[in-house]
Short mmCIF file of C-alpha atoms and ligand atoms in Angstrom, two decimals:
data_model
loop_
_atom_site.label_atom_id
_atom_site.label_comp_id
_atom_site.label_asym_id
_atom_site.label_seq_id
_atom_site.Cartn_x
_atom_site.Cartn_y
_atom_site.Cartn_z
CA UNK A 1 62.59 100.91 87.80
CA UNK A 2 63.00 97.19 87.16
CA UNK A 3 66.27 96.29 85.86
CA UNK A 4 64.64 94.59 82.75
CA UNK A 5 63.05 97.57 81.87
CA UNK A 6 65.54 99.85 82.47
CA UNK A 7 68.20 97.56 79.81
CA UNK A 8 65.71 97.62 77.26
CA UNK A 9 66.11 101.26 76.79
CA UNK A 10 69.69 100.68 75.66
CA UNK A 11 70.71 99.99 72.16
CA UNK A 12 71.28 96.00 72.30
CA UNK A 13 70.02 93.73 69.51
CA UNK A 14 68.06 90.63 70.54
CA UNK A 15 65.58 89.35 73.48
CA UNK A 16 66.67 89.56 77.16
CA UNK A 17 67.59 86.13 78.28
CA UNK A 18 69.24 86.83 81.36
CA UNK A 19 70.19 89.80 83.91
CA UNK A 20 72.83 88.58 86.91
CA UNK A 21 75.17 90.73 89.25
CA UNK A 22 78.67 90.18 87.80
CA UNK A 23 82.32 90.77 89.04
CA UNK A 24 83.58 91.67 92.90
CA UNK A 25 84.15 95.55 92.62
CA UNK A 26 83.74 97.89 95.58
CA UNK A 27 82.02 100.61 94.26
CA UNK A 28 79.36 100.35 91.28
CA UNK A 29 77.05 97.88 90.65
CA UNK A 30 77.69 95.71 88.18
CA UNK A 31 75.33 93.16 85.83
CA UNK A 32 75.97 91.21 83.47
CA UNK A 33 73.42 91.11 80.38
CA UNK A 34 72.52 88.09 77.92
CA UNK A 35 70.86 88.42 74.49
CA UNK A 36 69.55 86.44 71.85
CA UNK A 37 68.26 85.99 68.89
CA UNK A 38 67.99 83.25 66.11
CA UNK A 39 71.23 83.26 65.23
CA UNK A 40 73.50 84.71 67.54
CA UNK A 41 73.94 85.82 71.45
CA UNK A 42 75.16 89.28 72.42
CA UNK A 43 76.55 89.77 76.18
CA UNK A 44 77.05 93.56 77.88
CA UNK A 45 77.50 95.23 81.15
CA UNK A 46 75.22 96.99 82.86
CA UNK A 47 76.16 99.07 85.65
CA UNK A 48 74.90 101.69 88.28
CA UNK A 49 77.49 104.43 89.04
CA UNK A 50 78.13 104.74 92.81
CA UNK A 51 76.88 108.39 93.68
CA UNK A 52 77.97 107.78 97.28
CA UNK A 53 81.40 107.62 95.57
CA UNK A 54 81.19 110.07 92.22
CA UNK A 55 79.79 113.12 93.32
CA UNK A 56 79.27 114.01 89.27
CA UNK A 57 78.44 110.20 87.79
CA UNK A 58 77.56 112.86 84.61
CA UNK A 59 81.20 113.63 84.40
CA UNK A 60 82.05 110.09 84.85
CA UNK A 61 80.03 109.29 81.85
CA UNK A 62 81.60 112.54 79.77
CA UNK A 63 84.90 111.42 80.44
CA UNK A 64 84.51 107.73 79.65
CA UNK A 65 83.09 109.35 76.58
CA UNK A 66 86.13 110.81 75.98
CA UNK A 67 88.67 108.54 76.86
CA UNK A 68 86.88 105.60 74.89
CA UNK A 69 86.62 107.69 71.96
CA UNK A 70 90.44 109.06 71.87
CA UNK A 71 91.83 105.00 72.33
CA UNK A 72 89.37 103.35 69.81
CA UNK A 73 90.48 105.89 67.74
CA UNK A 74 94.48 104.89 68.31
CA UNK A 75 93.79 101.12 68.81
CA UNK A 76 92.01 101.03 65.14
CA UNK A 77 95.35 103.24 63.71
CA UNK A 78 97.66 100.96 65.44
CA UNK A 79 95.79 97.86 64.46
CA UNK A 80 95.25 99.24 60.47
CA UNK A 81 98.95 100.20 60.48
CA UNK A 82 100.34 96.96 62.27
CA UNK A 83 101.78 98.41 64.82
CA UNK A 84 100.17 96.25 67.44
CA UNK A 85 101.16 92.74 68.43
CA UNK A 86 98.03 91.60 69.46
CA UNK A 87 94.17 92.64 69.78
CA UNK A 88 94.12 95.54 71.96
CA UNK A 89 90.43 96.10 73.09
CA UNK A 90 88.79 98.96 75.14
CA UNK A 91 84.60 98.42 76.23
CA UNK A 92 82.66 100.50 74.07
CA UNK A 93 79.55 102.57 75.41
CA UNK A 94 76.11 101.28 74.00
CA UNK A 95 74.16 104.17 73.30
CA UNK A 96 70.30 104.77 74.49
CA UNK A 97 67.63 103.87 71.82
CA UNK A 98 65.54 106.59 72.04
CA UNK A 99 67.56 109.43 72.40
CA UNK A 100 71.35 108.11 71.43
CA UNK A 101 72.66 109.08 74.99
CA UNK A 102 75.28 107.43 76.81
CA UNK A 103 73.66 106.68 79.72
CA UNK A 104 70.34 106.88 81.21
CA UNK A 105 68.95 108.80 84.27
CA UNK A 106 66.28 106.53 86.83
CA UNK A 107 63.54 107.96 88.78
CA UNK A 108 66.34 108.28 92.27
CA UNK A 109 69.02 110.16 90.26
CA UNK A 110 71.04 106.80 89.95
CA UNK A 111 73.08 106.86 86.22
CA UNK A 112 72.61 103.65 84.67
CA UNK A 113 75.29 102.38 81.75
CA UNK A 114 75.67 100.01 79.47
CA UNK A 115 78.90 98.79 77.94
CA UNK A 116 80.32 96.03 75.52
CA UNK A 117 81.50 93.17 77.52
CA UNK A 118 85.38 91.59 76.30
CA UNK A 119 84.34 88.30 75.42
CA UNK A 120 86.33 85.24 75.27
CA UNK A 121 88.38 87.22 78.03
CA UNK A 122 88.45 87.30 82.11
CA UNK A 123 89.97 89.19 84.86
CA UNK A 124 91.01 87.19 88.07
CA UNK A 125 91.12 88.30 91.58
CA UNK A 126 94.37 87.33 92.36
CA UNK A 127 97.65 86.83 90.22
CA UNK A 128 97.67 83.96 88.69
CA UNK A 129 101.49 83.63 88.62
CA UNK A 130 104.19 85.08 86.85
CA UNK A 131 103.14 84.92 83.26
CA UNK A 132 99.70 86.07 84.13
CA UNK A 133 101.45 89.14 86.30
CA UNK A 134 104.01 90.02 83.08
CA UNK A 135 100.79 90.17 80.75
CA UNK A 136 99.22 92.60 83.59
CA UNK A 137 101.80 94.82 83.13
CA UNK A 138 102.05 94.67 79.53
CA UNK A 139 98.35 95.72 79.54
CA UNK A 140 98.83 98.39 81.76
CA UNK A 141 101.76 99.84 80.07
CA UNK A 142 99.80 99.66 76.58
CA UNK A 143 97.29 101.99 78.25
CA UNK A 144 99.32 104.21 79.61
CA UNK A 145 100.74 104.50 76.11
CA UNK A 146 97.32 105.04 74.57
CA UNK A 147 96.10 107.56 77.12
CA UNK A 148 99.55 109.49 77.07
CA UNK A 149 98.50 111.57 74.31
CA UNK A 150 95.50 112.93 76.01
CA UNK A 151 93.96 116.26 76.35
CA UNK A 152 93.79 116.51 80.46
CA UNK A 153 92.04 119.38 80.09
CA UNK A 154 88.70 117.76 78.47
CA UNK A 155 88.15 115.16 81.57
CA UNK A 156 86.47 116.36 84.32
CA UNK A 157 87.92 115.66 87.99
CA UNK A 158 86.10 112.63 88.90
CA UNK A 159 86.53 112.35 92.32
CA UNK A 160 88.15 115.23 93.80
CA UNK A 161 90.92 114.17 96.27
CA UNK A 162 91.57 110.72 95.25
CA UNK A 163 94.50 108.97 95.97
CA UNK A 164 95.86 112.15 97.55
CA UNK A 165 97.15 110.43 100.73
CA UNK A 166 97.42 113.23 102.84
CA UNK A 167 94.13 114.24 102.49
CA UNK A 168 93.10 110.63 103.42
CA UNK A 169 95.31 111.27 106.72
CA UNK A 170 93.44 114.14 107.32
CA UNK A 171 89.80 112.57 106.86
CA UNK A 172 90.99 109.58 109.37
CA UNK A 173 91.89 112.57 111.79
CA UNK A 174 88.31 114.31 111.51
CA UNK A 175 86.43 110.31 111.73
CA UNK A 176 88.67 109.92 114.85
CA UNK A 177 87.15 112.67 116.41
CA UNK A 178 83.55 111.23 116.40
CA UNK A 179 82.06 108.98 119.14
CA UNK A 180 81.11 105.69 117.37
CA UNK A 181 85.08 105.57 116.03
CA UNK A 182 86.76 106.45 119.52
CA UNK A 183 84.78 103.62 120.79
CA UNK A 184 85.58 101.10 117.82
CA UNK A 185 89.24 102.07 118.53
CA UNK A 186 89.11 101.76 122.04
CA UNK A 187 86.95 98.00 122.04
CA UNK A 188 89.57 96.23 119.54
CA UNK A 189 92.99 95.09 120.02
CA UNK A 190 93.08 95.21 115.99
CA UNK A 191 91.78 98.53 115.07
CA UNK A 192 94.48 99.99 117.91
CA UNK A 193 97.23 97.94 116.34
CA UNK A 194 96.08 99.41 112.98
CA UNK A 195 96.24 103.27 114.08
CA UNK A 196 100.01 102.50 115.86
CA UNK A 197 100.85 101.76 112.32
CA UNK A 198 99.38 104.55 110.58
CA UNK A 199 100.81 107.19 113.44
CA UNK A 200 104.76 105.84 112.96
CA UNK A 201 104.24 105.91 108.55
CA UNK A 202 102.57 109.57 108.60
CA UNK A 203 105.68 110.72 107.13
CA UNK A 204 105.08 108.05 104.89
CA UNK A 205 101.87 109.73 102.82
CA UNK A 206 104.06 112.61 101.93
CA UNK A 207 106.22 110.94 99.59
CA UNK A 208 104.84 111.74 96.01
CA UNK A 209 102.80 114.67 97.21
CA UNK A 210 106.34 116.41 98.13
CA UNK A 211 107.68 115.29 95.06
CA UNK A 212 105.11 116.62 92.71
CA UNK A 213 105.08 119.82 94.55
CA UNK A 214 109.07 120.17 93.92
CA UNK A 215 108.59 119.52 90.08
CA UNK A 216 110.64 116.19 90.72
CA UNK A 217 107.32 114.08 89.26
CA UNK A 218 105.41 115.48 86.70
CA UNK A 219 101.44 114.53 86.32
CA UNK A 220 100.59 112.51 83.06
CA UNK A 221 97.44 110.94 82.12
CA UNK A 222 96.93 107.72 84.87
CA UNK A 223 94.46 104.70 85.23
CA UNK A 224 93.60 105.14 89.43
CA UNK A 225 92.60 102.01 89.77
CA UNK A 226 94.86 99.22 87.64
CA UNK A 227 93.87 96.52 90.54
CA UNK A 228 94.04 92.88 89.00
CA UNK A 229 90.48 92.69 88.61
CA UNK A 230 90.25 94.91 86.31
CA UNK A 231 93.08 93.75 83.60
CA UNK A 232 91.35 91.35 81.24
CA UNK A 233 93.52 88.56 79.72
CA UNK A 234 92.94 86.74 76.64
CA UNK A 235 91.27 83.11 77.46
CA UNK A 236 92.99 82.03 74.13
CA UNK A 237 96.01 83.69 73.91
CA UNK A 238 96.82 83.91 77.40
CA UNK A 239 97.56 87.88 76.60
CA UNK A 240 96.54 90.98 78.21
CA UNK A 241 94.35 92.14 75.85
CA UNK A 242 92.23 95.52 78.25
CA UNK A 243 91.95 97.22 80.91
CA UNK A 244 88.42 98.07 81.98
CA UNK A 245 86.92 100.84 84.53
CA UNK A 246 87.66 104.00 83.39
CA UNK A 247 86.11 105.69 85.96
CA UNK A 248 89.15 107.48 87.60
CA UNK A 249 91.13 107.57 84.51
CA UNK A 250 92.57 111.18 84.71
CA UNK A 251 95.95 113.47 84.97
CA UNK A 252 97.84 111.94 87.98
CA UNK A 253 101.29 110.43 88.70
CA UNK A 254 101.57 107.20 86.94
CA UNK A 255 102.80 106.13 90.04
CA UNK A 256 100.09 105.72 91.59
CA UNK A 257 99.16 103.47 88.95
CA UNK A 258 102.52 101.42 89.24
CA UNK A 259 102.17 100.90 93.29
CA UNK A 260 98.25 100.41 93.25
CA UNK A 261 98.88 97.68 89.98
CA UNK A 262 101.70 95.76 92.44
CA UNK A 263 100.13 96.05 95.85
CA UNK A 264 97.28 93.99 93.77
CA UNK A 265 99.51 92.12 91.61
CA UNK A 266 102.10 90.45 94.31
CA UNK A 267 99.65 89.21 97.30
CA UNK A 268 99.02 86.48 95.93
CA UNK A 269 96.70 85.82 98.96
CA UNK A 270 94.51 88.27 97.97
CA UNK A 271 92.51 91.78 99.34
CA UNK A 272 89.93 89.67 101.53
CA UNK A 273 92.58 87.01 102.84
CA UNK A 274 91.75 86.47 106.87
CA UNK A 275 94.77 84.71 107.56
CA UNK A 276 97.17 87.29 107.27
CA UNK A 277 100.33 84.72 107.26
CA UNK A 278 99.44 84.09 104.08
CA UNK A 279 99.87 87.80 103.16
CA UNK A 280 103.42 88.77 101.18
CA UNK A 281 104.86 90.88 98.62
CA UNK A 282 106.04 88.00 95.94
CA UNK A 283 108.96 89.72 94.50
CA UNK A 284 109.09 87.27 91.53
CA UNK A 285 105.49 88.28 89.97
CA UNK A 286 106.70 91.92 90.75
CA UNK A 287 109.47 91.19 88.44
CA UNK A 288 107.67 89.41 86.12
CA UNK A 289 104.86 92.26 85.93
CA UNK A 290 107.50 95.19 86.01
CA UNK A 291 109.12 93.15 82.41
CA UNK A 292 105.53 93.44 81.09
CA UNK A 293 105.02 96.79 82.19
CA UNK A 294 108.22 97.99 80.55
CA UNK A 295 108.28 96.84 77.91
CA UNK A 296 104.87 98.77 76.65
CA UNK A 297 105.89 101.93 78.58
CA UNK A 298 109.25 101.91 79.85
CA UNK A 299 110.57 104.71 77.29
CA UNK A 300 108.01 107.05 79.38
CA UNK A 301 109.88 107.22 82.52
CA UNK A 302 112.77 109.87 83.37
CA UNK A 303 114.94 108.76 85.94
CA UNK A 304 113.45 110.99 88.66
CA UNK A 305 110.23 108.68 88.17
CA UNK A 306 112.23 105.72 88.77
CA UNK A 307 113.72 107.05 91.71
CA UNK A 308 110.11 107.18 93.25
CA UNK A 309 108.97 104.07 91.98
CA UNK A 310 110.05 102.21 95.60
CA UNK A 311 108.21 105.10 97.39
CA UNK A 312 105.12 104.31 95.00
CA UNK A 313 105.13 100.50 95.87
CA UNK A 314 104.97 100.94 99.81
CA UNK A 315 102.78 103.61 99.77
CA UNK A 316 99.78 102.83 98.02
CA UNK A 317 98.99 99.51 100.13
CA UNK A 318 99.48 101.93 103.29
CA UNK A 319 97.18 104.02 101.67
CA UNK A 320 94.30 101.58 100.83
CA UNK A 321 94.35 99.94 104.33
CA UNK A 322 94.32 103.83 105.37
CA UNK A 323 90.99 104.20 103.50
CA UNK A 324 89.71 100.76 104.55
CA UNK A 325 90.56 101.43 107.87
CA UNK A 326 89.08 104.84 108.18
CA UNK A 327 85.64 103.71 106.38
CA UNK A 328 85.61 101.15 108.80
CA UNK A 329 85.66 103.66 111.76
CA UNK A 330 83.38 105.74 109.68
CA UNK A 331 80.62 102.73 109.59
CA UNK A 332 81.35 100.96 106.29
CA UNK A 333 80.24 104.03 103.72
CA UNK A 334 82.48 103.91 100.97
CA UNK A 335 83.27 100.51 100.32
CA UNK A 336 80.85 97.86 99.81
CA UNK A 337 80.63 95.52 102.69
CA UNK A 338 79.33 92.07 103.47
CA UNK A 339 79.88 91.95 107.27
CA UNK A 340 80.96 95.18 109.51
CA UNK A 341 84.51 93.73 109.94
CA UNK A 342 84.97 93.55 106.60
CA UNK A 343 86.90 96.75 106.10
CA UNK A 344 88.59 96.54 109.27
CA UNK A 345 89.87 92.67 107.98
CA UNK A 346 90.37 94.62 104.34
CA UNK A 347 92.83 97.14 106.14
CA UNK A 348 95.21 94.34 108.47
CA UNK A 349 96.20 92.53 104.49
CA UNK A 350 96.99 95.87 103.23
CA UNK A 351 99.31 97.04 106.69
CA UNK A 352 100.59 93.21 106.09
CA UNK A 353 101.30 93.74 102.70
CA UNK A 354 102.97 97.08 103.37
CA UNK A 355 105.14 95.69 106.19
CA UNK A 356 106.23 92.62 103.73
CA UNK A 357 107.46 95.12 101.47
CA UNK A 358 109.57 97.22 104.54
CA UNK A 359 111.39 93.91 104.97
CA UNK A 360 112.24 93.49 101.50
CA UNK A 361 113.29 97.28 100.87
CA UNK A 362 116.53 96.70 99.33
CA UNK A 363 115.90 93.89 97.90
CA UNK A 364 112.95 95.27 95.16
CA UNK A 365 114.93 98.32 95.16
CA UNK A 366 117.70 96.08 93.64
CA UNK A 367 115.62 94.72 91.02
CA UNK A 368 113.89 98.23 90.53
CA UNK A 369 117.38 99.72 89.43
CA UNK A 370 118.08 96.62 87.18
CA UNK A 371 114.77 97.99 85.19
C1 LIG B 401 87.77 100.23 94.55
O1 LIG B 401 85.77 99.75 91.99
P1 LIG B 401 86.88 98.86 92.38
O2 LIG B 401 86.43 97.74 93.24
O3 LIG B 401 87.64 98.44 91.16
C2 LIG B 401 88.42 101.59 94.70
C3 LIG B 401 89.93 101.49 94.50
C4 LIG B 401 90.52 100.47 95.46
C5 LIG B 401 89.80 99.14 95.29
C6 LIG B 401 90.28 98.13 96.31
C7 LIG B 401 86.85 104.60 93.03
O4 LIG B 401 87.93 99.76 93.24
O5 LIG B 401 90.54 102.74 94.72
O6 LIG B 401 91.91 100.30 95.24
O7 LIG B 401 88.37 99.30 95.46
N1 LIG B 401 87.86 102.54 93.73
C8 LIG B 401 87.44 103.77 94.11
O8 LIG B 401 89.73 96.89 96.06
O9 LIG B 401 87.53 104.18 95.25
MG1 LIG B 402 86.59 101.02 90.37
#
């Protein structure tokens, strides 16, 4: 179906002026939609949910259902009560015309949805610097707030095994095994340097799991994927003001949250960087996003989840370049790719960025106990 014709069976007021790919995300497809009319413009999203990805993009849509319903319903308390200190703002779903539904089915199976677009607002690719990384964390604290109070039980697991790093182990084990990856490995210097350093951090992947399993960490309602992209700032106010793809919101350890948010937050080079010198852990937009972040959220964590919060900020860049690293080997499936290296290039910043924070271990654990 033509993309034109597919939009126009959403809810948007206006003519269609203009229909362009938007953003850098890995998975979905994203669009970004203009509208007109004689006196105003209205702009919205309109995305494609990855199947390759979501095995149930359904249950994506029920749960962003969910979740978008249960924080517009807090932002507007918190907002009519004054308890806010800003504009907080969450994308709303734009319903179908025809039939009111939240998202519409093509002639492949593909779910197509559109949503309101945060105007007068942008998310960057890379840290900005420390102001811009303190109002990332403030925004992703204020959503861990809103989500806190959740019903887990009403989202549906939207993709089963996600950030579970041992089972990401255990899928790079089973690739291994195949032809085309043995000879990958065995033809670059790189991908070889890149297993050494996932066989001596195996021990590594273990470090929440075993947690959780001991009761030390209790799951709460988390983000999955609070990458810096995808924390809108206020173009007037300078402000966090969202956080958008809701996709993976779900129970979890916030942790996950906290290391995925930093491993984004402090390279300041960036995930597609090629010259990995340029690739380090910048401690001072750590500290300046970890101020943000506490400040919205802090009163959630026990001590035994600040204990782990060093464990959380070295393992989720090992984990990324794991996945990176193992879709590469798998032939570029998961992530979208420009060039085949691209995932193997993805998975060196990531072991970079991991190593960079090894050498400053006590260092950020110094500042992490000063929290
Ligand atoms: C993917 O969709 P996007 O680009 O925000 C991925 C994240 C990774 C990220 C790395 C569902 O996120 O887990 O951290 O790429 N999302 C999924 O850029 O796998
Ligand atoms: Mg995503």
């Amino acid at each position: 179906m033509e993309l034109s014709i597919l939009i126009n069976k959403f809810n948007v007021k206006g003519r269609l002026v203009s229909l362009t790919p938007f953003g850098n995300g890995n998975i979905n497809d994203t669009f970004l939609a203009i509208y007109r009319n004689t006196f105003t413009e209205t702009q919205v999203i309109l995305q494609r949910v990855n199947r390759n990805v979501f095995p149930k993009p359904e249950a994506i849509m029920a749960n962003m259902h969910e979740i978008t319903r249960h924080c517009h319903e807090k932002l507007e308390a918190d907002a009519a009560a004054g308890r806010d200190d800003r504009v907080w703002q969450m994308p709303r779903i734009i319903k179908t015309k025809d039939a009111g539904e939240d998202y519409v089915t093509d002639e492949k199976g593909d779910v197509w949805r559109v949503i309101t677009r945060i105007m007068s607002a942008h998310a960057f690719d890379v840290a900005q610097g420390p102001e811009h990384a303190q109002e990332c964390g403030a925004a992703l604290g204020h959503f861990h707030y809103l989500i806190s109070d959740m019903d887990p039980a009403i989202l549906i697991d939207p993709l089963p095994g996600f950030h579970i790093t041992s089972g990401y182990l255990a899928k790079y084990d089973a690739t291994l095994e195949g032809e085309g990856a043995r000879e990958l490995l065995s033809s670059s210097m790189e991908a070889k340097r890149m297993a050494k350093f996932i066989e001596e951090r195996r021990d590594l992947a273990l470090c929440l799991e075993r947690a959780l399993a001991a009761g030390e960490l209790k799951k709460r309602m988390f983000h999955g994927d609070p990458k810096v992209n995808n924390i809108m700032i206020d173009d007037v106010t300078g402000k966090g003001t969202a956080m958008i793809d809701l996709d993976t919101v779900s129970p979890g350890l916030v942790h996950l949250d906290f290391g995925d948010a930093l491993r984004s937050i402090c390279n300041p080079a960036g995930e597609e960087e090629t010259n990995l010198a340029k690739v380090m852990f910048d401690e001072d937009l750590a500290t300046a996003f970890c101020k943000g972040y506490m400040k919205e959220a802090g009163a959630f964590l026990t001590d035994a989840d600040r204990n782990y919060l060093y464990d959380s900020i070295r393992l989720l860049p090992f984990e990324l370049g794991l996945r990176f690293f193992q879709d590469f080997l798998n032939g570029n499936v998961y992530f979208k790719t420009s060039h085949p290296q691209q995932n193997l290039n993805r998975a060196r910043v990531q072991f970079r960025l991991c190593e960079s924070i090894e050498a400053r271990e006590r260092s950020i654990r110094n500042s992490l106990a000063k929290l």
